[in-house]
Amino acid sequence: MSAVLAVLRRELRSFFVTPLAYVFLVIFLVLAGILTFYTGDFYERGQADLQPFFVIHPWLYLILVPAVTMRMWAEEAKSGTLELLLTLPVTLWQAMLGKFFAAWLFIGLALALTFPLWLTVNYLGSPDNGVIVAGYIGSWLMAGSFVAIGACLSALTRSQVVAFVLTATVCVLLILVGQPQVVDFFSGALPRRLVNALAYLSMLRHFEAIARGVLDLRDLAYFLLSAAGWLTTGVLLLELKRVR
Amino acid sequence: MIETDQLTRRYGQLTAVDGLSIRAEPGQVLGLLGPNGAGKSTAMRMIAGFLAPTSGTARVCGHDVQREPLAARRALGYLPEGAPSYGEMTVREFLRFIIGVRRLDAERGRHRFDEVVGWLQLESVLEASIDTLSKGLRRRVGLAQAILHDPPVLMLDEPTDGLDPNQKHAVRKLIDAMARQRTILVSTHLLEEVHALCNRVVIIAHGKLLADATPAELEARSRYHGAVSFSAPGSALAQEMLGRLPNVAAIEVDALDGRVTVFPRPGTRILEDVEQLLREQGLEVSEIQLERGRLDEVFRRITTTGEAAEAGA
C-alpha cells in the first residue's frame, strides 16, 4: 500500500511544481463560474440550488480531465522514466492506482474550490444542502470515471497530444450516447435492446439524476465500475507493452 | 547473483536477444560488451523485469524475474540506459521517492540517504531540480537511486556513456568500490572500460553470446599477444634477420611512424630473441615493448566475423 502512496505523492507533487496545476485550477473555476451564471440561468430560474452548476460538469471534465491525465503514462514512456518506475518493486496496479488517485484527488480539490458558489446560494436563499452534497459526490465520482479513461488511454501512447485527443473523444462519445438525438438516430438502424444498452452507458444519463440530488445506487455503481473497468484495461495495456 | 538461461527476446521478425545464458557471481564485475544494437540493453531490461522474455528465464539472487518479480526487483539496483529520472523533482525529493517506493523504514531510509548522498557527493545539489544538473551529476543521481537500498546485485546500463574523462574515472572508481561483495553487471561498448572495471567479459553481437572470458584470456586471443614492437631507425637489415628467427611468424612495419611489430608463432616467446638480435646488430632502439594483446582487435574480429568462442570461463 505504501508503494501506492509513494507514487501518489510523487504525482501530486509533480502537478504543483509545474504551472499546470494552477493554470488548471484557475481555468476550471473561471469556466465553472461563467458557465453557471451565463448558460445555466442561475438567477433566472429563481431557485436556490446548484443544478445549473452541476449540469455543466460533464462538459467541464470533458476538456479539463484529459489535460490532467494526458501526461500520466505518455510522458513517462517518452522520457524513459517508465523503465525506472516499472523496475522498482511496484506492481503495475500499484503504479496505476497511485497515479489514478493523484489525478482524482486533484480534480476533487478543484471541485472543492467551487465552494463560493455553495456559499452564494446559501446567502441568496435556503437551498437543500443535502441535494448539493449529493451533487458534489456524484460529480466527483463521474470525474473518477473520466480520470480512469484518461489513465487508460495515456498508457496507450507516448504522445501526450494523442492521449488528450483519444481521451476527449471517448469521453464525448460516452456523454452523448444517451442523448435523445443519438438514441433516435440509432433506433432505426439497431435493435431496440442494443440502443437501450448503449444509452445505459451514457454518462449524462447517470449524472442527471445525481445533479437533481438523487443518489441512486445504480448510478454510483455505474461510475465506480466504469472506473474499475478502464483502470483494468490500462493495466492490461501496460502489461501488453511489456510482453509485445 | 544473476543467472540467465537461454534468455530470448523477439520483436516480430527481429531477434534482439538470442538464447543468452550468462552468470555473474558475487564479487564479480561482469562486463556485457557488444557493438551498439547488439542486444545489451534488451537483455538488461529483461533481467530488470521491464520487458518480458519471449522465452528462457532470468534469475536475480535466485528469484525468477517472471514468477517472483517483486523479490527479484528488491534484490536489484538498476541504472537504465541514459539514467532517466524525474526532471522536475529536486534530488532530495527524487531520492526520498525511491526510498518510499522501496519501503525502507524511516531510520534506515535516513541513514542510507545520508550515506549515499555523501558517497556520491550530492550534498551541494540536493535542492536543485534534476533538469538543471549536468550530465555527470545526473548520472550520479541515477547511481544513487540504484544503490539506495544497498542491493546485493547491481546492473548498470552504459554507466559512463557520454561523460567526460574525469567523470568516467569518478564513476569507475565508485563501481570499483562497490564491487567487493556485490554482483555487478555493467554493459558498455567501450573497451577501455573492460580493463578498468571488469574481471570477466561477455561479448554479444546480434543478440548471441560470442565469448565469455576474462580480459586477459581475451587478450591472449589477439594476434598481438606476445608480439614485440620497437622503434629503431635504419633497421631494414635487422628486419630481414628477424624474419629468419625460428619462432617469428611475421613482421609488420607501420607505414606512418616506421614502428616494427614482430609476431611470434603461436605459443612461443620471442622477446629475448628479438632483443638479443637487435643488440648484436648494434641498433639504437629508442623503445621496445612486449604487447599483451589488443582487445579492440579481438572485439572486432569476434563481433564482425562472428568467430565462435572456444574459450570458456
mmCIF file of N, CA and C in Angstrom, chain A residues 1-3 6-11 13-15 17-18 71 75-76 79-92 94 99 238-244, chain B residues 9-11 41 44-45 48-54 65-66 69-70 73-74 76 78 80-81 84-89 93-94 96-98 100-103 145 157:
data_model
loop_
_atom_site.group_PDB
_atom_site.id
_atom_site.type_symbol
_atom_site.label_atom_id
_atom_site.label_comp_id
_atom_site.label_asym_id
_atom_site.label_seq_id
_atom_site.Cartn_x
_atom_site.Cartn_y
_atom_site.Cartn_z
ATOM 1 N N MET A 1 0.833 -1.205 0.000
ATOM 2 C CA MET A 1 0.000 0.000 0.000
ATOM 3 C C MET A 1 0.863 1.249 0.000
ATOM 4 N N SER A 2 1.981 1.185 0.701
ATOM 5 C CA SER A 2 2.765 2.412 0.805
ATOM 6 C C SER A 2 3.460 2.725 -0.510
ATOM 7 N N ALA A 3 3.598 1.701 -1.382
ATOM 8 C CA ALA A 3 4.126 1.982 -2.717
ATOM 9 C C ALA A 3 3.122 2.829 -3.497
ATOM 10 N N ALA A 6 3.486 6.296 -2.210
ATOM 11 C CA ALA A 6 4.693 6.964 -2.708
ATOM 12 C C ALA A 6 4.474 7.473 -4.122
ATOM 13 N N VAL A 7 3.853 6.645 -4.972
ATOM 14 C CA VAL A 7 3.581 7.078 -6.339
ATOM 15 C C VAL A 7 2.585 8.242 -6.330
ATOM 16 N N LEU A 8 1.560 8.127 -5.493
ATOM 17 C CA LEU A 8 0.540 9.177 -5.402
ATOM 18 C C LEU A 8 1.156 10.518 -5.010
ATOM 19 N N ARG A 9 2.006 10.474 -3.995
ATOM 20 C CA ARG A 9 2.618 11.724 -3.526
ATOM 21 C C ARG A 9 3.498 12.337 -4.606
ATOM 22 N N ARG A 10 4.243 11.459 -5.313
ATOM 23 C CA ARG A 10 5.111 11.970 -6.353
ATOM 24 C C ARG A 10 4.302 12.637 -7.458
ATOM 25 N N GLU A 11 3.216 11.994 -7.856
ATOM 26 C CA GLU A 11 2.369 12.530 -8.918
ATOM 27 C C GLU A 11 1.775 13.879 -8.510
ATOM 28 N N ARG A 13 2.837 15.969 -6.317
ATOM 29 C CA ARG A 13 3.878 16.976 -6.249
ATOM 30 C C ARG A 13 4.241 17.465 -7.638
ATOM 31 N N SER A 14 4.290 16.522 -8.586
ATOM 32 C CA SER A 14 4.693 16.920 -9.922
ATOM 33 C C SER A 14 3.628 17.802 -10.586
ATOM 34 N N PHE A 15 2.341 17.687 -10.141
ATOM 35 C CA PHE A 15 1.345 18.640 -10.633
ATOM 36 C C PHE A 15 1.721 20.053 -10.226
ATOM 37 N N VAL A 17 4.642 21.416 -9.102
ATOM 38 C CA VAL A 17 5.904 22.101 -9.419
ATOM 39 C C VAL A 17 5.822 22.762 -10.779
ATOM 40 N N THR A 18 4.989 22.226 -11.659
ATOM 41 C CA THR A 18 4.790 22.896 -12.944
ATOM 42 C C THR A 18 3.595 23.820 -12.797
ATOM 43 N N ARG A 71 -0.553 13.313 -19.487
ATOM 44 C CA ARG A 71 0.868 13.085 -19.263
ATOM 45 C C ARG A 71 1.128 11.833 -18.408
ATOM 46 N N GLU A 75 4.063 10.649 -20.790
ATOM 47 C CA GLU A 75 5.299 11.368 -20.510
ATOM 48 C C GLU A 75 6.380 10.437 -19.961
ATOM 49 N N GLU A 76 5.969 9.505 -19.123
ATOM 50 C CA GLU A 76 6.944 8.558 -18.566
ATOM 51 C C GLU A 76 7.549 7.698 -19.668
ATOM 52 N N SER A 79 9.991 10.028 -21.702
ATOM 53 C CA SER A 79 11.230 10.483 -21.064
ATOM 54 C C SER A 79 12.068 9.310 -20.538
ATOM 55 N N GLY A 80 11.539 8.088 -20.606
ATOM 56 C CA GLY A 80 12.322 6.936 -20.177
ATOM 57 C C GLY A 80 12.165 6.602 -18.709
ATOM 58 N N THR A 81 11.435 7.445 -17.963
ATOM 59 C CA THR A 81 11.272 7.150 -16.539
ATOM 60 C C THR A 81 10.364 5.944 -16.313
ATOM 61 N N LEU A 82 9.622 5.565 -17.359
ATOM 62 C CA LEU A 82 8.780 4.371 -17.244
ATOM 63 C C LEU A 82 9.635 3.161 -16.877
ATOM 64 N N GLU A 83 10.815 3.096 -17.508
ATOM 65 C CA GLU A 83 11.715 1.969 -17.235
ATOM 66 C C GLU A 83 12.174 1.984 -15.781
ATOM 67 N N LEU A 84 12.400 3.191 -15.279
ATOM 68 C CA LEU A 84 12.790 3.318 -13.869
ATOM 69 C C LEU A 84 11.643 2.880 -12.962
ATOM 70 N N LEU A 85 10.462 3.423 -13.220
ATOM 71 C CA LEU A 85 9.306 3.159 -12.363
ATOM 72 C C LEU A 85 8.954 1.676 -12.347
ATOM 73 N N LEU A 86 8.953 1.056 -13.529
ATOM 74 C CA LEU A 86 8.477 -0.326 -13.612
ATOM 75 C C LEU A 86 9.558 -1.349 -13.262
ATOM 76 N N THR A 87 10.774 -0.895 -12.961
ATOM 77 C CA THR A 87 11.771 -1.833 -12.456
ATOM 78 C C THR A 87 11.988 -1.629 -10.956
ATOM 79 N N LEU A 88 11.219 -0.713 -10.377
ATOM 80 C CA LEU A 88 11.177 -0.606 -8.915
ATOM 81 C C LEU A 88 10.202 -1.677 -8.410
ATOM 82 N N PRO A 89 10.304 -2.040 -7.130
ATOM 83 C CA PRO A 89 9.388 -3.086 -6.660
ATOM 84 C C PRO A 89 7.962 -2.579 -6.478
ATOM 85 N N VAL A 90 7.327 -2.188 -7.572
ATOM 86 C CA VAL A 90 5.899 -1.845 -7.561
ATOM 87 C C VAL A 90 5.204 -2.676 -8.634
ATOM 88 N N THR A 91 3.989 -3.099 -8.349
ATOM 89 C CA THR A 91 3.236 -3.795 -9.383
ATOM 90 C C THR A 91 2.607 -2.745 -10.291
ATOM 91 N N LEU A 92 2.178 -3.189 -11.474
ATOM 92 C CA LEU A 92 1.513 -2.270 -12.397
ATOM 93 C C LEU A 92 0.275 -1.669 -11.748
ATOM 94 N N GLN A 94 -0.269 -1.121 -8.543
ATOM 95 C CA GLN A 94 0.095 -0.094 -7.552
ATOM 96 C C GLN A 94 0.430 1.219 -8.240
ATOM 97 N N LYS A 99 -1.227 6.746 -9.539
ATOM 98 C CA LYS A 99 -1.424 7.823 -10.500
ATOM 99 C C LYS A 99 -2.895 8.223 -10.588
ATOM 100 N N LEU A 238 -0.547 -1.856 -20.310
ATOM 101 C CA LEU A 238 0.847 -1.739 -19.877
ATOM 102 C C LEU A 238 1.526 -3.110 -19.881
ATOM 103 N N GLU A 239 0.790 -4.125 -19.429
ATOM 104 C CA GLU A 239 1.333 -5.477 -19.401
ATOM 105 C C GLU A 239 1.620 -5.956 -20.830
ATOM 106 N N LEU A 240 0.714 -5.591 -21.733
ATOM 107 C CA LEU A 240 0.867 -5.988 -23.135
ATOM 108 C C LEU A 240 2.129 -5.364 -23.731
ATOM 109 N N LYS A 241 2.386 -4.109 -23.355
ATOM 110 C CA LYS A 241 3.585 -3.420 -23.843
ATOM 111 C C LYS A 241 4.855 -4.138 -23.402
ATOM 112 N N ARG A 242 4.809 -4.714 -22.202
ATOM 113 C CA ARG A 242 5.967 -5.407 -21.640
ATOM 114 C C ARG A 242 6.250 -6.694 -22.415
ATOM 115 N N VAL A 243 5.172 -7.344 -22.849
ATOM 116 C CA VAL A 243 5.308 -8.652 -23.485
ATOM 117 C C VAL A 243 5.563 -8.531 -24.977
ATOM 118 N N ARG A 244 4.923 -7.529 -25.596
ATOM 119 C CA ARG A 244 4.948 -7.440 -27.052
ATOM 120 C C ARG A 244 6.337 -7.120 -27.585
ATOM 121 N N ARG B 9 14.527 -12.754 -26.720
ATOM 122 C CA ARG B 9 13.521 -11.728 -26.907
ATOM 123 C C ARG B 9 13.377 -11.450 -28.393
ATOM 124 N N ARG B 10 12.171 -11.584 -28.889
ATOM 125 C CA ARG B 10 11.910 -11.275 -30.298
ATOM 126 C C ARG B 10 10.979 -10.087 -30.398
ATOM 127 N N TYR B 11 11.249 -9.216 -31.379
ATOM 128 C CA TYR B 11 10.301 -8.170 -31.765
ATOM 129 C C TYR B 11 9.854 -8.514 -33.175
ATOM 130 N N SER B 41 21.081 -3.781 -23.978
ATOM 131 C CA SER B 41 20.023 -3.126 -23.205
ATOM 132 C C SER B 41 18.788 -4.006 -23.105
ATOM 133 N N MET B 44 19.356 -6.542 -20.464
ATOM 134 C CA MET B 44 19.260 -5.964 -19.130
ATOM 135 C C MET B 44 17.821 -5.643 -18.762
ATOM 136 N N ARG B 45 17.058 -5.156 -19.735
ATOM 137 C CA ARG B 45 15.660 -4.827 -19.457
ATOM 138 C C ARG B 45 14.877 -6.073 -19.066
ATOM 139 N N ALA B 48 15.881 -6.889 -15.517
ATOM 140 C CA ALA B 48 15.296 -5.938 -14.575
ATOM 141 C C ALA B 48 13.787 -6.074 -14.476
ATOM 142 N N GLY B 49 13.185 -6.820 -15.420
ATOM 143 C CA GLY B 49 11.746 -7.023 -15.357
ATOM 144 C C GLY B 49 10.945 -5.989 -16.118
ATOM 145 N N PHE B 50 11.612 -5.138 -16.888
ATOM 146 C CA PHE B 50 10.884 -4.131 -17.663
ATOM 147 C C PHE B 50 10.272 -4.754 -18.913
ATOM 148 N N LEU B 51 10.985 -5.708 -19.499
ATOM 149 C CA LEU B 51 10.475 -6.437 -20.651
ATOM 150 C C LEU B 51 10.313 -7.897 -20.260
ATOM 151 N N ALA B 52 9.308 -8.540 -20.806
ATOM 152 C CA ALA B 52 9.140 -9.967 -20.561
ATOM 153 C C ALA B 52 9.911 -10.733 -21.628
ATOM 154 N N PRO B 53 10.624 -11.803 -21.234
ATOM 155 C CA PRO B 53 11.328 -12.601 -22.235
ATOM 156 C C PRO B 53 10.335 -13.320 -23.153
ATOM 157 N N THR B 54 10.725 -13.488 -24.422
ATOM 158 C CA THR B 54 9.909 -14.314 -25.312
ATOM 159 C C THR B 54 10.023 -15.768 -24.878
ATOM 160 N N VAL B 65 12.650 -13.672 -12.490
ATOM 161 C CA VAL B 65 12.123 -12.310 -12.686
ATOM 162 C C VAL B 65 10.680 -12.314 -13.183
ATOM 163 N N GLN B 66 10.231 -13.445 -13.726
ATOM 164 C CA GLN B 66 8.850 -13.505 -14.184
ATOM 165 C C GLN B 66 7.910 -13.976 -13.082
ATOM 166 N N PRO B 69 8.559 -11.348 -9.452
ATOM 167 C CA PRO B 69 9.133 -10.080 -9.940
ATOM 168 C C PRO B 69 9.518 -9.121 -8.810
ATOM 169 N N LEU B 70 8.691 -9.045 -7.772
ATOM 170 C CA LEU B 70 8.987 -8.053 -6.739
ATOM 171 C C LEU B 70 10.214 -8.443 -5.924
ATOM 172 N N ARG B 73 13.196 -7.669 -7.992
ATOM 173 C CA ARG B 73 13.490 -6.236 -8.103
ATOM 174 C C ARG B 73 14.002 -5.659 -6.794
ATOM 175 N N ARG B 74 13.557 -6.244 -5.669
ATOM 176 C CA ARG B 74 14.068 -5.747 -4.389
ATOM 177 C C ARG B 74 15.554 -6.038 -4.237
ATOM 178 N N LEU B 76 17.656 -6.049 -6.601
ATOM 179 C CA LEU B 76 18.387 -5.471 -7.727
ATOM 180 C C LEU B 76 18.408 -3.947 -7.665
ATOM 181 N N TYR B 78 19.190 -0.925 -10.336
ATOM 182 C CA TYR B 78 19.276 -0.881 -11.792
ATOM 183 C C TYR B 78 19.399 0.567 -12.261
ATOM 184 N N PRO B 80 19.033 2.353 -15.614
ATOM 185 C CA PRO B 80 18.702 2.175 -17.028
ATOM 186 C C PRO B 80 19.577 3.064 -17.908
ATOM 187 N N GLU B 81 19.613 2.735 -19.180
ATOM 188 C CA GLU B 81 20.417 3.489 -20.139
ATOM 189 C C GLU B 81 20.018 4.965 -20.104
ATOM 190 N N PRO B 84 17.525 7.698 -16.637
ATOM 191 C CA PRO B 84 16.326 8.528 -16.579
ATOM 192 C C PRO B 84 15.923 8.829 -15.138
ATOM 193 N N SER B 85 15.435 10.065 -14.919
ATOM 194 C CA SER B 85 14.888 10.402 -13.607
ATOM 195 C C SER B 85 13.885 11.524 -13.816
ATOM 196 N N TYR B 86 13.076 11.777 -12.794
ATOM 197 C CA TYR B 86 12.023 12.776 -12.937
ATOM 198 C C TYR B 86 12.632 14.167 -12.864
ATOM 199 N N GLY B 87 12.743 14.810 -14.037
ATOM 200 C CA GLY B 87 13.472 16.064 -14.141
ATOM 201 C C GLY B 87 12.925 17.192 -13.291
ATOM 202 N N GLU B 88 11.602 17.182 -13.033
ATOM 203 C CA GLU B 88 11.031 18.330 -12.330
ATOM 204 C C GLU B 88 11.226 18.226 -10.823
ATOM 205 N N MET B 89 11.707 17.052 -10.346
ATOM 206 C CA MET B 89 11.904 16.899 -8.908
ATOM 207 C C MET B 89 13.302 17.372 -8.515
ATOM 208 N N GLU B 93 13.941 15.226 -3.274
ATOM 209 C CA GLU B 93 12.606 14.649 -3.480
ATOM 210 C C GLU B 93 12.685 13.317 -4.210
ATOM 211 N N PHE B 94 13.529 13.291 -5.226
ATOM 212 C CA PHE B 94 13.640 12.079 -6.041
ATOM 213 C C PHE B 94 14.136 10.899 -5.203
ATOM 214 N N ARG B 96 14.039 10.606 -1.994
ATOM 215 C CA ARG B 96 13.006 10.302 -0.985
ATOM 216 C C ARG B 96 11.906 9.429 -1.609
ATOM 217 N N PHE B 97 11.567 9.767 -2.854
ATOM 218 C CA PHE B 97 10.537 8.969 -3.555
ATOM 219 C C PHE B 97 10.995 7.517 -3.689
ATOM 220 N N ILE B 98 12.260 7.334 -4.080
ATOM 221 C CA ILE B 98 12.781 5.971 -4.238
ATOM 222 C C ILE B 98 12.732 5.235 -2.896
ATOM 223 N N GLY B 100 10.682 5.770 -0.512
ATOM 224 C CA GLY B 100 9.279 5.464 -0.243
ATOM 225 C C GLY B 100 8.794 4.252 -1.012
ATOM 226 N N VAL B 101 9.100 4.225 -2.316
ATOM 227 C CA VAL B 101 8.635 3.106 -3.135
ATOM 228 C C VAL B 101 9.301 1.813 -2.689
ATOM 229 N N ARG B 102 10.578 1.907 -2.309
ATOM 230 C CA ARG B 102 11.294 0.699 -1.882
ATOM 231 C C ARG B 102 10.985 0.338 -0.444
ATOM 232 N N ARG B 103 10.201 1.155 0.197
ATOM 233 C CA ARG B 103 9.690 0.886 1.547
ATOM 234 C C ARG B 103 10.797 0.625 2.553
ATOM 235 N N GLN B 145 20.218 6.476 -6.877
ATOM 236 C CA GLN B 145 18.915 5.811 -6.908
ATOM 237 C C GLN B 145 19.086 4.288 -6.908
ATOM 238 N N ASP B 157 23.501 0.053 -17.023
ATOM 239 C CA ASP B 157 23.485 0.056 -18.479
ATOM 240 C C ASP B 157 24.259 1.282 -18.975
#
